[in-house]
mmCIF file of C-alpha atoms in Angstrom:
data_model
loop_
_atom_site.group_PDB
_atom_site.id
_atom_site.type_symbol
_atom_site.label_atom_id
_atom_site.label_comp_id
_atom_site.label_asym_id
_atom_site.label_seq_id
_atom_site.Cartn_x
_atom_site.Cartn_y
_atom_site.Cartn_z
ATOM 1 C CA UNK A 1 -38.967 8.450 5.990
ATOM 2 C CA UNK A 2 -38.157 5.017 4.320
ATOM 3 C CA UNK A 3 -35.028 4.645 1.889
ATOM 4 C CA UNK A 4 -35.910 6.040 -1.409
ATOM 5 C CA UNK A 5 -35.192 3.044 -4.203
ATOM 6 C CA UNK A 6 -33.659 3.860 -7.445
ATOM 7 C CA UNK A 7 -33.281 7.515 -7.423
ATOM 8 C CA UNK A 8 -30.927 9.109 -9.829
ATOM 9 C CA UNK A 9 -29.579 12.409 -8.845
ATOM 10 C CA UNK A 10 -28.233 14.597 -11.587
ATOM 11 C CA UNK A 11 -28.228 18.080 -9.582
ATOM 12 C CA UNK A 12 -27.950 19.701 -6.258
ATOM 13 C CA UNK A 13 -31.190 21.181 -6.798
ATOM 14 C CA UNK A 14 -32.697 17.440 -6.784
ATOM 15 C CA UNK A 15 -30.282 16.486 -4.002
ATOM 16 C CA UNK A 16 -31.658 19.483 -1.580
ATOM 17 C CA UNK A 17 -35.048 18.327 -1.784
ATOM 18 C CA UNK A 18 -34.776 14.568 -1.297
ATOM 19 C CA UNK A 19 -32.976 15.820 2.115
ATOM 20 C CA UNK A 20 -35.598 18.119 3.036
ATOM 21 C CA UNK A 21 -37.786 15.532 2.027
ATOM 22 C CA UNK A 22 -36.735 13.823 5.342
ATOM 23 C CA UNK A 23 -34.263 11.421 3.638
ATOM 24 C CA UNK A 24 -32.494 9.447 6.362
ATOM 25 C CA UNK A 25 -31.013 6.395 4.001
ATOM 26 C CA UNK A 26 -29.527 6.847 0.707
ATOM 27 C CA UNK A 27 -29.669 3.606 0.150
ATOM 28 C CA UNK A 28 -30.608 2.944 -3.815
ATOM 29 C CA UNK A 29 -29.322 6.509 -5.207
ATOM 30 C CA UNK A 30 -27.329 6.798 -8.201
ATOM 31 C CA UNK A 31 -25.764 10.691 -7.567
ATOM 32 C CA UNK A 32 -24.019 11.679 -10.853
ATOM 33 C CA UNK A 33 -21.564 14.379 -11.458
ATOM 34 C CA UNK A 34 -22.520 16.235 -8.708
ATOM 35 C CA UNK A 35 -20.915 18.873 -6.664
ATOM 36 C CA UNK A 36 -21.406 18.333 -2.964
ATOM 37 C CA UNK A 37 -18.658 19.703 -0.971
ATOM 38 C CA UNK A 38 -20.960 22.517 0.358
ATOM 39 C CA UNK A 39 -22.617 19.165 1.672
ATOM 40 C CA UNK A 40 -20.670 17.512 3.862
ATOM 41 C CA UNK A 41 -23.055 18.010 6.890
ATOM 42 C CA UNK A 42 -25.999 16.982 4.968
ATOM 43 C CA UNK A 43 -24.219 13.263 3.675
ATOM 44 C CA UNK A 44 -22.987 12.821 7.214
ATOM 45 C CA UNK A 45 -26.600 12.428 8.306
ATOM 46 C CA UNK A 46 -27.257 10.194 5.593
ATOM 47 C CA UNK A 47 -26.783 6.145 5.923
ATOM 48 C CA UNK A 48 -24.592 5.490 2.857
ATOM 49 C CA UNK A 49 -24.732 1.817 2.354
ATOM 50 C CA UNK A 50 -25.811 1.180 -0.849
ATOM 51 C CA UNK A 51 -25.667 4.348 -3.213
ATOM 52 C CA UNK A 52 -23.498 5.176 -5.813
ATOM 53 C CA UNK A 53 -21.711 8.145 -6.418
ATOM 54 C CA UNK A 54 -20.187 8.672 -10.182
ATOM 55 C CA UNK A 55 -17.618 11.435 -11.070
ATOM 56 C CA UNK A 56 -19.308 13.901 -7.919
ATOM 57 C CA UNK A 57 -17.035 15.866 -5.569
ATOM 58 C CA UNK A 58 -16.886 14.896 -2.356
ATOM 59 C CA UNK A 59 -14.925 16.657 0.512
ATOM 60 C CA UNK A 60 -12.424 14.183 2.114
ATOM 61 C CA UNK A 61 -15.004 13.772 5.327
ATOM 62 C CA UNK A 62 -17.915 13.133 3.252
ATOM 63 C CA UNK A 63 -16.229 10.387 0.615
ATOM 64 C CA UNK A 64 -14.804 8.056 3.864
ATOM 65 C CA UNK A 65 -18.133 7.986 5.497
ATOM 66 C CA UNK A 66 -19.633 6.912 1.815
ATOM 67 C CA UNK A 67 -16.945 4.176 1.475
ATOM 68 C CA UNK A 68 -16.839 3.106 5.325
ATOM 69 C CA UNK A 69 -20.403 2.572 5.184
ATOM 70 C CA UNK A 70 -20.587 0.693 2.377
ATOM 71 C CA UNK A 71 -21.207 3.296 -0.384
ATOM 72 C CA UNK A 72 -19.466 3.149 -3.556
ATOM 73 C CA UNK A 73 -17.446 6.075 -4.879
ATOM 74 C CA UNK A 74 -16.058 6.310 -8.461
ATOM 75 C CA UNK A 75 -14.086 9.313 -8.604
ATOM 76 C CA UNK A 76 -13.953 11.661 -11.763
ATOM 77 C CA UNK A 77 -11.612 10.928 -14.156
ATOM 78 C CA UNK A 78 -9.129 13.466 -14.610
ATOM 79 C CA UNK A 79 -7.216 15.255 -17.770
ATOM 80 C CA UNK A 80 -10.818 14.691 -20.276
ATOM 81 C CA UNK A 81 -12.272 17.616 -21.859
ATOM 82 C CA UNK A 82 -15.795 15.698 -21.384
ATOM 83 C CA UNK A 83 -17.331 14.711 -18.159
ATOM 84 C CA UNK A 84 -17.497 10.983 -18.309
ATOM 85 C CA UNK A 85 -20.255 10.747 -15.565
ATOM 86 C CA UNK A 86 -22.431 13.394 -17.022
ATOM 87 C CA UNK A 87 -26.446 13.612 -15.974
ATOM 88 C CA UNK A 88 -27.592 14.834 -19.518
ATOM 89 C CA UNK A 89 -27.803 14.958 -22.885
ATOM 90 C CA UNK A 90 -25.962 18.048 -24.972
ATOM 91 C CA UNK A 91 -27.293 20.806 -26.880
ATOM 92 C CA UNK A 92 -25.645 23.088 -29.198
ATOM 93 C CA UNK A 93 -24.652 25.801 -27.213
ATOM 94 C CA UNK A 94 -22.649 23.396 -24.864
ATOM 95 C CA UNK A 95 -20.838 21.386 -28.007
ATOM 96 C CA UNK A 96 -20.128 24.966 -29.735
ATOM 97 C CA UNK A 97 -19.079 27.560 -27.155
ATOM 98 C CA UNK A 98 -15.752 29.451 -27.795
ATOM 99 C CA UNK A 99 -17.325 29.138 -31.641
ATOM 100 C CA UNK A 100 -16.393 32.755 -32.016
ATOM 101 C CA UNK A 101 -12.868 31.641 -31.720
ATOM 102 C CA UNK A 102 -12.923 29.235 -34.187
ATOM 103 C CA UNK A 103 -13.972 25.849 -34.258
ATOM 104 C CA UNK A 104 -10.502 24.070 -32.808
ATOM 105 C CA UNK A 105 -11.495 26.009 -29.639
ATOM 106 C CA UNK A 106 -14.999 24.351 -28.694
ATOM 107 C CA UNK A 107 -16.115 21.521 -26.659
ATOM 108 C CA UNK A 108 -16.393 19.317 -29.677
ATOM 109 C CA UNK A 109 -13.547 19.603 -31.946
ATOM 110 C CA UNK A 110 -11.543 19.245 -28.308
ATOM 111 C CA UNK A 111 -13.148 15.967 -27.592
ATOM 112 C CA UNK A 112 -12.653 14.697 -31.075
ATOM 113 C CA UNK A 113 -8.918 15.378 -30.900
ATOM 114 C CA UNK A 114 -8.653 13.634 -27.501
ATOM 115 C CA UNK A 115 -10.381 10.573 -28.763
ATOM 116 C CA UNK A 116 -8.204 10.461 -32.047
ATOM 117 C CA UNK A 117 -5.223 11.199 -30.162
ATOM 118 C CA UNK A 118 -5.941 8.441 -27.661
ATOM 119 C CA UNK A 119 -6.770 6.031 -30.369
ATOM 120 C CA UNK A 120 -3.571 6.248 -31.648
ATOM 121 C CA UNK A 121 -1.866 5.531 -28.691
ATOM 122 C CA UNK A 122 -3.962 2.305 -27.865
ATOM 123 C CA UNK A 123 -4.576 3.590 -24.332
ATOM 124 C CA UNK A 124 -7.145 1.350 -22.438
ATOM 125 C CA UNK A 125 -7.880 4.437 -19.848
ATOM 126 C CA UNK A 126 -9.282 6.021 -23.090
ATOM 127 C CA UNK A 127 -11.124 3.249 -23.532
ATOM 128 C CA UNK A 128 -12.752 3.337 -20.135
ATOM 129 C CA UNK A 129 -13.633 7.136 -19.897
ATOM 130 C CA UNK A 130 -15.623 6.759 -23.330
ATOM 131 C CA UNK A 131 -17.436 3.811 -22.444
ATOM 132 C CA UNK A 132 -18.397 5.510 -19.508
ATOM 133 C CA UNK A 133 -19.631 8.751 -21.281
ATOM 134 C CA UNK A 134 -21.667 5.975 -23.708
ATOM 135 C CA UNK A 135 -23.127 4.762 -20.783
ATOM 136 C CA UNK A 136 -24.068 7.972 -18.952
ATOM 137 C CA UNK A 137 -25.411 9.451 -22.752
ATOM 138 C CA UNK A 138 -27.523 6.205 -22.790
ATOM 139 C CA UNK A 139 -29.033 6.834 -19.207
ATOM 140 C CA UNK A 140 -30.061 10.247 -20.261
ATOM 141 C CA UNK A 141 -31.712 9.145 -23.361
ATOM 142 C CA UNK A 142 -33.958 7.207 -21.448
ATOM 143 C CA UNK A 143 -34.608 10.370 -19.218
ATOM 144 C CA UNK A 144 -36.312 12.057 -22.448
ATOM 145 C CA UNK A 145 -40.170 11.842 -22.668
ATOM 146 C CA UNK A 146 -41.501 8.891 -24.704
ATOM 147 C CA UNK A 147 -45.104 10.280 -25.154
ATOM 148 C CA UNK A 148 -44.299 10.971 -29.218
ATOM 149 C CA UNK A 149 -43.414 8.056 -31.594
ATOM 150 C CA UNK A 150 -39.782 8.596 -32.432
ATOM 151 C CA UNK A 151 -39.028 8.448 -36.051
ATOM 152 C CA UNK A 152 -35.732 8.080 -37.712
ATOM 153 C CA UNK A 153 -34.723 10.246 -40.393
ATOM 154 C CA UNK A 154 -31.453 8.905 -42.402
ATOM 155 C CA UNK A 155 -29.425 10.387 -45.446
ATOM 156 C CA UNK A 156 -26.865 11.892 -47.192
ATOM 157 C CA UNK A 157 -23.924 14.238 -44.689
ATOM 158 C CA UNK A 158 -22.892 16.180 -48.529
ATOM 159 C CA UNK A 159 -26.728 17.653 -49.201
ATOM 160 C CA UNK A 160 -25.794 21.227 -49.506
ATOM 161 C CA UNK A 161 -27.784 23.538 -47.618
ATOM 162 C CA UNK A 162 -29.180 25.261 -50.916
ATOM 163 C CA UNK A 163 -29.872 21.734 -52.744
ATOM 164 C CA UNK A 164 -33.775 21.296 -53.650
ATOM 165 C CA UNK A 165 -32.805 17.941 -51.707
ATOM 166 C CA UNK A 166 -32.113 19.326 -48.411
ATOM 167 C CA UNK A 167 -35.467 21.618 -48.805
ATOM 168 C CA UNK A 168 -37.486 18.628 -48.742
ATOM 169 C CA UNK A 169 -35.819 16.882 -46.422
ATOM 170 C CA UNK A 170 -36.677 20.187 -43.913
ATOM 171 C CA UNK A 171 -40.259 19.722 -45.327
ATOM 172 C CA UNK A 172 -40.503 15.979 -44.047
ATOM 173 C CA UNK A 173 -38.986 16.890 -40.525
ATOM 174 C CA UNK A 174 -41.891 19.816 -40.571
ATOM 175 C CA UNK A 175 -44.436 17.348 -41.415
ATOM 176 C CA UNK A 176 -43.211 14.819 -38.895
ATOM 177 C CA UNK A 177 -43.498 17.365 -36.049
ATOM 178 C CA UNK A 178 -46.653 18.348 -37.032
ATOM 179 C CA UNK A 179 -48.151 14.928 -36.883
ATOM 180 C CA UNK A 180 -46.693 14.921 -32.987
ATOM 181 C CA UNK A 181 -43.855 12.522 -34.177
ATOM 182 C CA UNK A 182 -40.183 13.091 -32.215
ATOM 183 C CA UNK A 183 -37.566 13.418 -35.356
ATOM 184 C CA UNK A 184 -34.463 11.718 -34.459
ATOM 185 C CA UNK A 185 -31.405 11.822 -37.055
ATOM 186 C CA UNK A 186 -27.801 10.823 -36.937
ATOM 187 C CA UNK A 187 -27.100 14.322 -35.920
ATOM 188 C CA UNK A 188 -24.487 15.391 -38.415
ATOM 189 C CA UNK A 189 -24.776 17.973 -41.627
ATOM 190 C CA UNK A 190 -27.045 17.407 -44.863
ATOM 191 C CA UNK A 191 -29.956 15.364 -44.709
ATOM 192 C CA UNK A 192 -30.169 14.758 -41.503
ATOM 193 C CA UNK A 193 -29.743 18.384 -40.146
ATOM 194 C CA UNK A 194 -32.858 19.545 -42.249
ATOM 195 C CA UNK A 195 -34.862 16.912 -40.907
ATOM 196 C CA UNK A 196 -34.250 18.149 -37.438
ATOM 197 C CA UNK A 197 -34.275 21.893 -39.068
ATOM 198 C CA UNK A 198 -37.747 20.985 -40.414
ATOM 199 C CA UNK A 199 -38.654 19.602 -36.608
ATOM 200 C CA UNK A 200 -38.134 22.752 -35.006
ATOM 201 C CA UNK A 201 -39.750 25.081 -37.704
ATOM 202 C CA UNK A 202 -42.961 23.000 -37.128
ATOM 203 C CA UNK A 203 -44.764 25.886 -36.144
ATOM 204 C CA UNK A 204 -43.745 28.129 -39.094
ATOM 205 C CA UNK A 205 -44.847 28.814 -42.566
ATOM 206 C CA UNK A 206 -43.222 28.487 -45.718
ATOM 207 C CA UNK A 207 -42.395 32.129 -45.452
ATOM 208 C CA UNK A 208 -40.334 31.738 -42.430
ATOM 209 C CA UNK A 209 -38.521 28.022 -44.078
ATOM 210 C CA UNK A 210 -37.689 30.258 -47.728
ATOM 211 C CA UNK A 211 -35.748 33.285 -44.821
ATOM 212 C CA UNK A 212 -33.941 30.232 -43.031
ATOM 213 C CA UNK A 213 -33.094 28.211 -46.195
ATOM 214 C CA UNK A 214 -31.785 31.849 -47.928
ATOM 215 C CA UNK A 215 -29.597 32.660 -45.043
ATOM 216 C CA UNK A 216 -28.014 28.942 -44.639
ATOM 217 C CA UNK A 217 -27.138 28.930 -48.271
ATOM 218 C CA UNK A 218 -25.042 31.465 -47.670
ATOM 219 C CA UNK A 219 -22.701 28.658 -46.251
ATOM 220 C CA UNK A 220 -24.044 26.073 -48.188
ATOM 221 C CA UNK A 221 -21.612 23.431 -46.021
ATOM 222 C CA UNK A 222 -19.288 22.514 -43.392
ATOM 223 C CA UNK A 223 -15.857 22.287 -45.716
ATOM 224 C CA UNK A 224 -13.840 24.314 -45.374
ATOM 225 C CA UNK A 225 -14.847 26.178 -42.337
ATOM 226 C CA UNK A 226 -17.254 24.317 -39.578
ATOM 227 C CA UNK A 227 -17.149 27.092 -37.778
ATOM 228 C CA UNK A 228 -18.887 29.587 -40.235
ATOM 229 C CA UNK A 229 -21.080 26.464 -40.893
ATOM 230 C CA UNK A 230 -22.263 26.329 -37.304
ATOM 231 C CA UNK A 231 -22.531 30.152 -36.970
ATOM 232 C CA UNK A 232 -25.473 30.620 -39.616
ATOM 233 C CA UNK A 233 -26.888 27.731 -38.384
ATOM 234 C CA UNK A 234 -26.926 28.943 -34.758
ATOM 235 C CA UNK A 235 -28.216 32.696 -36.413
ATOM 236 C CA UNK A 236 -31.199 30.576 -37.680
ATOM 237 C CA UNK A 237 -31.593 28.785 -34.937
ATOM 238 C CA UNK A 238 -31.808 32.114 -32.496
ATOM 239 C CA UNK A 239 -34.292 33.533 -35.323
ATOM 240 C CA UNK A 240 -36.275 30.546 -35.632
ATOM 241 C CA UNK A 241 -36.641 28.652 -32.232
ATOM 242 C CA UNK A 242 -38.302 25.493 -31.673
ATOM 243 C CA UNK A 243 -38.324 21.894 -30.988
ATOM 244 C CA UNK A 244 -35.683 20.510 -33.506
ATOM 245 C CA UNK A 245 -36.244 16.502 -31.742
ATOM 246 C CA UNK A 246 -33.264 14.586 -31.210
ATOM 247 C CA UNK A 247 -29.362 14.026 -33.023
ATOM 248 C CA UNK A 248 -27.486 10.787 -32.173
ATOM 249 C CA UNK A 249 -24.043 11.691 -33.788
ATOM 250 C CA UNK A 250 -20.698 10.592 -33.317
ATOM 251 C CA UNK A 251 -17.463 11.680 -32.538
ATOM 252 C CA UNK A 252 -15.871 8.364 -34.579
ATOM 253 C CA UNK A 253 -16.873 10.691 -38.009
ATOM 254 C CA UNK A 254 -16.029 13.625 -35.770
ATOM 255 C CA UNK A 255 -14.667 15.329 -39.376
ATOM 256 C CA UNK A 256 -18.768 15.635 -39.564
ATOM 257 C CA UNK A 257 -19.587 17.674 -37.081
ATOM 258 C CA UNK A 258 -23.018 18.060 -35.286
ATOM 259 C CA UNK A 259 -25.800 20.068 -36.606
ATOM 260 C CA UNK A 260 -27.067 22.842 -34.118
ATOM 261 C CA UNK A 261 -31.240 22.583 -34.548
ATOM 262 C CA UNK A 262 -31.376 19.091 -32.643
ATOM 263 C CA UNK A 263 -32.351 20.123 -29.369
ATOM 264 C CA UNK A 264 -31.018 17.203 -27.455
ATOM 265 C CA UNK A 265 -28.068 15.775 -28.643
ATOM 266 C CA UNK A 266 -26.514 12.529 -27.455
ATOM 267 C CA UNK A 267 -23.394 11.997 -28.690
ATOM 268 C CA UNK A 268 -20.945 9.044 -28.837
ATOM 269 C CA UNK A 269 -17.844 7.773 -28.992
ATOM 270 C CA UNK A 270 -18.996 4.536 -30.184
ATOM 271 C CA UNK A 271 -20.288 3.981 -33.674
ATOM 272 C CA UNK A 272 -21.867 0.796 -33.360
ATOM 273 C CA UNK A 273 -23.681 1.494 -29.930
ATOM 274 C CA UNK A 274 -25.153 4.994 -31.521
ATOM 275 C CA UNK A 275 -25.921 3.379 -34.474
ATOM 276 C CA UNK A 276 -28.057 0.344 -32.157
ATOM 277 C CA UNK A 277 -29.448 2.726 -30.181
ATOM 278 C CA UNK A 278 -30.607 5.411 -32.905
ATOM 279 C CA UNK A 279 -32.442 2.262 -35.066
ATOM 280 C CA UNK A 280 -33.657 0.638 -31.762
ATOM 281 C CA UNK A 281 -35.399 3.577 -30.152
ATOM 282 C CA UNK A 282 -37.050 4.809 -33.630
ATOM 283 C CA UNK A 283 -40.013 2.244 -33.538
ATOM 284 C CA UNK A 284 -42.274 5.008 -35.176
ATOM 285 C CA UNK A 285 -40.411 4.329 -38.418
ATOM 286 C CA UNK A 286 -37.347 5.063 -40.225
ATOM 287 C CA UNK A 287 -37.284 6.991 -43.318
ATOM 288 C CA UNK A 288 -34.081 6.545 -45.571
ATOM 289 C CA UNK A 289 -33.420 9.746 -47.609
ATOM 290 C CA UNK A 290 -30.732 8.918 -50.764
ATOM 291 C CA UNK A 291 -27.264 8.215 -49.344
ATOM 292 C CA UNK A 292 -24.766 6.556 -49.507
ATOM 293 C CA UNK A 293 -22.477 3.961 -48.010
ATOM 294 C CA UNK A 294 -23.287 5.030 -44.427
ATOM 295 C CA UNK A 295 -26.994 5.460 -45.451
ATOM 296 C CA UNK A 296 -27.118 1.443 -46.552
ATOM 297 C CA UNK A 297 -25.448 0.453 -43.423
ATOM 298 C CA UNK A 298 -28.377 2.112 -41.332
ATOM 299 C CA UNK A 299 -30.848 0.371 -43.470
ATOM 300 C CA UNK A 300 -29.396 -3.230 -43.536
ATOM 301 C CA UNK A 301 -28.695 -2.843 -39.674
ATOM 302 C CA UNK A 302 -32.338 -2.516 -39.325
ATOM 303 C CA UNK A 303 -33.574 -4.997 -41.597
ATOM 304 C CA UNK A 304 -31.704 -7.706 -39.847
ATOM 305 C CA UNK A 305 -33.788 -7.546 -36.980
ATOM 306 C CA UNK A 306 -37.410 -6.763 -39.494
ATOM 307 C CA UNK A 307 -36.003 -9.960 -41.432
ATOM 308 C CA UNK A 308 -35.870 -12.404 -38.347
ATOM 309 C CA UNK A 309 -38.533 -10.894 -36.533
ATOM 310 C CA UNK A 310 -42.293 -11.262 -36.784
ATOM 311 C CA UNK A 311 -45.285 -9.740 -37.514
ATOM 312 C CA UNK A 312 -45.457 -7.829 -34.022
ATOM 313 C CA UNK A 313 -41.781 -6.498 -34.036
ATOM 314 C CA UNK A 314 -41.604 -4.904 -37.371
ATOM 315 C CA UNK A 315 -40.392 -1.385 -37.585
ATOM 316 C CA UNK A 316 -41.851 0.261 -40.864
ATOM 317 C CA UNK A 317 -38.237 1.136 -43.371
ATOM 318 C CA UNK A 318 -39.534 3.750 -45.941
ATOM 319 C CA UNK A 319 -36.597 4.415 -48.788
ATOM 320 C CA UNK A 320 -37.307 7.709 -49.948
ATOM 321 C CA UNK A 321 -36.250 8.223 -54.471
ATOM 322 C CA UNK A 322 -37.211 5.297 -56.477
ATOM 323 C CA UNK A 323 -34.271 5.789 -58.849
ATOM 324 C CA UNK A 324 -31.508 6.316 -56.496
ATOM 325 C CA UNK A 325 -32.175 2.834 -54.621
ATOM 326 C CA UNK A 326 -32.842 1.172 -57.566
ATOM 327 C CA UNK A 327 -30.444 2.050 -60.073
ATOM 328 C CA UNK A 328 -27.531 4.272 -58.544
ATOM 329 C CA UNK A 329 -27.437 1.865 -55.361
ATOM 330 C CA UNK A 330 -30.290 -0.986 -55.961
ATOM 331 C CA UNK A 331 -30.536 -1.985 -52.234
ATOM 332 C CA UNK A 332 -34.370 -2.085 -53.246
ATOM 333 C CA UNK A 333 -34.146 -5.437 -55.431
ATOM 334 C CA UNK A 334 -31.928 -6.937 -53.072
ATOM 335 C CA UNK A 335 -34.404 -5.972 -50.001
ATOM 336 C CA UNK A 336 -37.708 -7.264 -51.769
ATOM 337 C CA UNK A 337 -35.702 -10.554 -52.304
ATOM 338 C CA UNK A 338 -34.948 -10.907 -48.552
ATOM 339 C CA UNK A 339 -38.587 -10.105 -47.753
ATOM 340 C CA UNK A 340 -40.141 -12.832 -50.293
ATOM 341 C CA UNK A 341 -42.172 -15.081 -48.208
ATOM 342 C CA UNK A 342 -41.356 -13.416 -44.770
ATOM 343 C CA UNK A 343 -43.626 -10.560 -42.393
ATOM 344 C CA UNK A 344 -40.207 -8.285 -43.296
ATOM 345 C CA UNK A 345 -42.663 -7.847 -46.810
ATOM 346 C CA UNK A 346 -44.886 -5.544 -45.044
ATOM 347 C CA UNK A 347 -42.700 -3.129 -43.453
ATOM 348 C CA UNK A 348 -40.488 -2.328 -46.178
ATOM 349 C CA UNK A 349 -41.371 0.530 -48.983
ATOM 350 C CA UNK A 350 -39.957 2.505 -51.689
ATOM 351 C CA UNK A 351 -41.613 5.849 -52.752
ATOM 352 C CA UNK A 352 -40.492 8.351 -54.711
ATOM 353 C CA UNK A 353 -41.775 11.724 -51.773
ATOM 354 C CA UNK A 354 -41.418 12.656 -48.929
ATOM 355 C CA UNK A 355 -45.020 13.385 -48.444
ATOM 356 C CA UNK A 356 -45.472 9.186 -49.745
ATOM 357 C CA UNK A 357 -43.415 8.847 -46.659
ATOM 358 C CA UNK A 358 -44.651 11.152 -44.721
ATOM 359 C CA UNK A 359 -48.317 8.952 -44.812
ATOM 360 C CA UNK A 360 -46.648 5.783 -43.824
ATOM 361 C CA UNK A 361 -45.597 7.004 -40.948
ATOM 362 C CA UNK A 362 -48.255 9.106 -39.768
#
């Protein structure tokens, strides 16, 4: 059998069958935080020159005949409560286990201390093992399907769970689904977790949205206690499963934590790349509930390119309450100013619905 080209490996399972595929090169394979030292005699009968192995373990055999012919190993990183080569995205159970212990003992709130703590000290192995886990969340973003227009949905982290605010946002996720569009938020409370609430209650009535809105309003928020937060959302979530799209959070506003109804989460360390990746991969549209200073960075980040681009590469930018971005925070006036004259004047609307925005996107 010829050398298989380009083959990321993410599991033993996949591993296994590419050897009894008949593999005899693994020349062109990217194996990625794997465990393979029940293995050894399998690799052996492999030609290693040109793979790549990232954060796997190897027994000592196995990784010199990788290295000696003319594989490359990067070994795992040690001391990080994340795995820096990881193969996928996260969900909520992963982010929040040990939730019944509080929230200090999960996944997330560990990771966010490291990456504060390491901040502080200016240490450039930090530094490394996050852009590393950027680059491995990135990879597994493009594993996701891409048969649904993506469509971001931006806002507010302070909507309260019992606002009339964050019931419509969960509408407009529920209508997005429906109309086979992938909701993608910036993964943290208010806003954007109804929109990917509304995503996965797509195939509910408005029976079943009043019981899940009623029992998250018993904890309207996340202060003071993230962990009773995340509980009622996870008792909602058990209640009411479904297809909640896709969060792009991050841990640099790790005091916001990530909502649970997301069901693939790909979180960052870096602001900046989340933010260019959640704006670049929502060509559906992006739909900008009232917000605020975060909220107007998302939508100037994506004018930029709308403003210097033409008529082909415009992304449609729907802001959502006609008095909030014209008189609270009139980015409206300053938008139809930049759009006078240019193709940016077609992609750009204010409306004062969600169903208005709903349309444009649909």
């Amino acid at each position: 059998m010829p050398s298989i080209p380009h083959v990321d490996i993410e599991s033993l399972e996949h591993f296994d069958r590419i050897v009894a595929a008949g593999a005899t090169s693994m020349d062109g394979w990217r194996v990625q935080s794997v465990d393979l030292t029940g293995r050894t005699a399998e690799l052996l009968g492999l030609r290693p020159m040109g793979a790549l192995f990232l954060g796997c373990l190897l027994e000592e055999k196995a990784d010199s005949w990788i290295r000696d012919g003319g594989g490359l190993v990067f070994p795992a990183i040690p001391s990080l409560p994340f795995d820096a080569y990881r193969g996928t995205l996260y969900d909520a159970e992963e982010l929040y286990a040990g939730l019944e212990h509080g929230y200090d003992a999960t996944p997330d709130a560990r990771i966010y201390a490291w990456s504060r703590q390491h901040d502080e000290k200016g240490d450039t192995s930090r530094t490394l093992a996050a852009a590393l886990h950027d680059h491995a969340i990135g990879d597994a973003l493009d594993d996701l399907p891409g048969n649904e227009p993506w469509v971001g949905v931006m806002g507010g982290h302070g909507v309260l769970r019992s606002d009339d605010s964050y019931r419509a946002a969960v509408l407009l996720g529920r209508t997005l689904a429906r109309r086979k569009r992938m909701v993608v938020t910036g993964g943290g409370p208010g806003a954007m977790e109804a929109a990917n609430l509304g995503a996965s209650l797509s195939e509910y009535d408005d029976a079943a949205i009043d019981r899940a809105l009623a029992a998250l309003a018993r904890v309207p928020s996340f202060k003071p206690s993230v962990a009773a937060w995340a509980a009622a959302g996870l008792d909602v979530r058990r209640e009411f499963p479904g297809d909640g799209g896709v969060s792009v959070p991050t841990w640099f506003y790790g005091h916001e934590p990530p909502n649970v109804f997301a069901s693939a989460i790909a979180k960052y360390f870096s602001n900046a790349q989340r933010e260019d990746v959640l704006l670049s991969r929502a060509r559906g549209g992006i739909i900008y509930l009232p917000g605020a200073a975060g909220t107007v960075q998302e939508v100037f980040q994506a004018v930029t390119p709308n403003y210097y681009g033409d008529p082909a590469t415009q992304i449609p930018l729907i802001l959502v309450g006609i008095d909030h971005w014209t008189v609270k925070l009139p980015v409206w006036p300053l938008l139809q100013t930049l759009a006078s004259d240019r193709p940016m004047a077609r992609s750009i609307q204010l409306v004062d619905t969600i169903d208005e925005a709903a349309a444009l996107v649909g």
